[in-house]
Short mmCIF file of C-alpha atoms in Angstrom, two decimals:
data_model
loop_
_atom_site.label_atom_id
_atom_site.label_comp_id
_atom_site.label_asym_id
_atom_site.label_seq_id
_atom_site.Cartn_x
_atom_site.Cartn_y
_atom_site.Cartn_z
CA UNK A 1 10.25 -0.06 -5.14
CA UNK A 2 12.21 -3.16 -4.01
CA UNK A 3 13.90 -3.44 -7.38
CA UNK A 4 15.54 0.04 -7.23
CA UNK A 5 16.64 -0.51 -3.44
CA UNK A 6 20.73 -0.16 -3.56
CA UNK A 7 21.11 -3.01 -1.29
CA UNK A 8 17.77 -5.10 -1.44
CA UNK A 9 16.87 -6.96 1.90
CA UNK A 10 17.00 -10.66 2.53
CA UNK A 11 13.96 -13.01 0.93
CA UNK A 12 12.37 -14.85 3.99
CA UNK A 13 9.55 -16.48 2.33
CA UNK A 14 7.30 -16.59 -1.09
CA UNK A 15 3.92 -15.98 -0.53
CA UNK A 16 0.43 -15.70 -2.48
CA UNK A 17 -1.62 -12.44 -1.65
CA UNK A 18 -5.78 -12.51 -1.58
CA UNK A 19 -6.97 -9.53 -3.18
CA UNK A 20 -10.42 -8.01 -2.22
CA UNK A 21 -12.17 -9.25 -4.77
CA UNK A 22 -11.59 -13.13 -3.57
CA UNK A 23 -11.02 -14.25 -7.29
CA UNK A 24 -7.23 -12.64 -7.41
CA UNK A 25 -4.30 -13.95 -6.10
CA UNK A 26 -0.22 -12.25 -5.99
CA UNK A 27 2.60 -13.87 -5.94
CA UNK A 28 4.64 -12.37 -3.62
CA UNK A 29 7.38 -12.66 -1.04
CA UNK A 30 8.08 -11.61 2.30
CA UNK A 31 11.38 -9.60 3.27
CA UNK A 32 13.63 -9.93 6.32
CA UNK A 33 13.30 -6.83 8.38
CA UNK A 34 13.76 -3.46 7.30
CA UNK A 35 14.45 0.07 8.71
CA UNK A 36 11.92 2.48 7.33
CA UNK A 37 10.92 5.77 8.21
CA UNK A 38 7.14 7.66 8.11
CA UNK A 39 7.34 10.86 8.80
CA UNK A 40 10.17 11.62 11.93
CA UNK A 41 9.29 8.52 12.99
CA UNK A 42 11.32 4.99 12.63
CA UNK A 43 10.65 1.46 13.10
CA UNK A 44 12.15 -1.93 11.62
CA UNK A 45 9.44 -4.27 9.80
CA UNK A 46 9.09 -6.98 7.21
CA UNK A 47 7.51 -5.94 4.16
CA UNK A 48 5.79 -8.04 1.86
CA UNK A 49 6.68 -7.64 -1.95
CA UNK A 50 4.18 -7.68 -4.54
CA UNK A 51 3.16 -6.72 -8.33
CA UNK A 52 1.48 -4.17 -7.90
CA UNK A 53 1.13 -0.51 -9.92
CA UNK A 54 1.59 1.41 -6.68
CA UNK A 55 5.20 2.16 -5.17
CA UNK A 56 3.33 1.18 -1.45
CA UNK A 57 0.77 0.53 0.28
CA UNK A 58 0.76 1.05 3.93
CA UNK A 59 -1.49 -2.18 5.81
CA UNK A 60 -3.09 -1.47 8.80
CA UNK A 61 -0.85 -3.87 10.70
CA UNK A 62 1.52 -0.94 10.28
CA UNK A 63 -0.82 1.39 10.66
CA UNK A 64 -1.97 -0.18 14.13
CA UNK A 65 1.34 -0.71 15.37
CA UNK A 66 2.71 2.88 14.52
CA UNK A 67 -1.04 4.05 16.08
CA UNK A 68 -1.59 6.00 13.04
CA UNK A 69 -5.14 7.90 12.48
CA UNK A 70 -6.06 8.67 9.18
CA UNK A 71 -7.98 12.43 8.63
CA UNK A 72 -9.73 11.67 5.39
CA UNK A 73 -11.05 15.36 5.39
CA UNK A 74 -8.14 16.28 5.10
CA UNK A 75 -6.34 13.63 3.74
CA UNK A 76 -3.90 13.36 5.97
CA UNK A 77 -2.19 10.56 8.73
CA UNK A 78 -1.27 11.95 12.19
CA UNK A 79 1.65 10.11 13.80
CA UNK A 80 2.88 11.18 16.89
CA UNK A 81 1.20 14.41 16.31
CA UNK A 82 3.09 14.72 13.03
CA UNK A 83 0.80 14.87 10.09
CA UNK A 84 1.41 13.67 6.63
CA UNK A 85 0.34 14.08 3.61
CA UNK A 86 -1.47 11.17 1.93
CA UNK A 87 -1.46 10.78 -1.96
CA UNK A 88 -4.83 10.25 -3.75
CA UNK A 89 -5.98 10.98 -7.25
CA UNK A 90 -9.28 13.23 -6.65
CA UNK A 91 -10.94 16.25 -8.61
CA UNK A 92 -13.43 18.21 -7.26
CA UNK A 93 -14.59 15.81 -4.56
CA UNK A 94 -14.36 13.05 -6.83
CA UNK A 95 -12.43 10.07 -7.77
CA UNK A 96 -10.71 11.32 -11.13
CA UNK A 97 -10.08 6.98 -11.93
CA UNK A 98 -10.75 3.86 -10.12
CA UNK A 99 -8.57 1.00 -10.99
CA UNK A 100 -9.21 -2.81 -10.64
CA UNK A 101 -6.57 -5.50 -11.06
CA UNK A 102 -7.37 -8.63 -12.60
CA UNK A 103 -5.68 -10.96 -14.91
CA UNK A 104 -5.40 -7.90 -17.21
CA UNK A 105 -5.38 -4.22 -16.35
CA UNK A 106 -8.95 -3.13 -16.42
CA UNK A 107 -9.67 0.98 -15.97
CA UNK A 108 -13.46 1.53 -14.14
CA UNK A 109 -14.64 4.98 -14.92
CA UNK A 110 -15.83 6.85 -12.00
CA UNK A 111 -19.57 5.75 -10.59
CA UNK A 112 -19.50 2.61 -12.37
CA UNK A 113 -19.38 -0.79 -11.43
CA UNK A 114 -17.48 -3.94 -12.64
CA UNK A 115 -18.47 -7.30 -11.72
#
């Protein structure tokens, strides 16, 4: 998403990301401040850049300072009494693919486990 920004913001500082998994690392970089904008609601943050398959991810710094709650019955967030959708990839109650990032893509059917 940072690539296709018209006028991309300032690079403050390069940066290596911890996955969960404690084995992966990013490289990444952090961004000057930004206007963005959830919902009706608008607030200036860095963002930190990464590799990663997903346009965004949303951390719960943000999340915390925005006091978001997430309603994961109904998949949605609730801001300011706004709520919004939230994307997810589910079929019938269940995960339709589970992805893990390594040092290659690797694709973990559903109820399966990788080590």
């Amino acid at each position: 998403m940072y690539n296709k920004l018209k006028k991309a913001p300032k690079k403050v500082q390069d940066v290596v990301m911890q996955m969960a998994d404690a084995e992966t690392a990013l490289k990444g970089f952090i961004t000057a401040p930004i206007k963005m904008k959830l919902g009706s609601r608008c607030f200036k943050e860095r963002v930190y850049v990464a590799p990663i398959v997903d346009d965004m991810l949303l951390g719960h710094d943000i999340l915390h300072l925005l006091g978001v709650f997430l309603d994961m019955q109904s998949d949605t967030l609730i801001l300011d009494g706004e709520r919004l959708p939230v994307s997810s990839s589910f079929n019938d109650g269940k995960p339709t693919i589970a992805r893990v990032m390594r040092k290659k893509r690797v694709v973990v059917p559903p109820y399966s486990v990788v080590r």
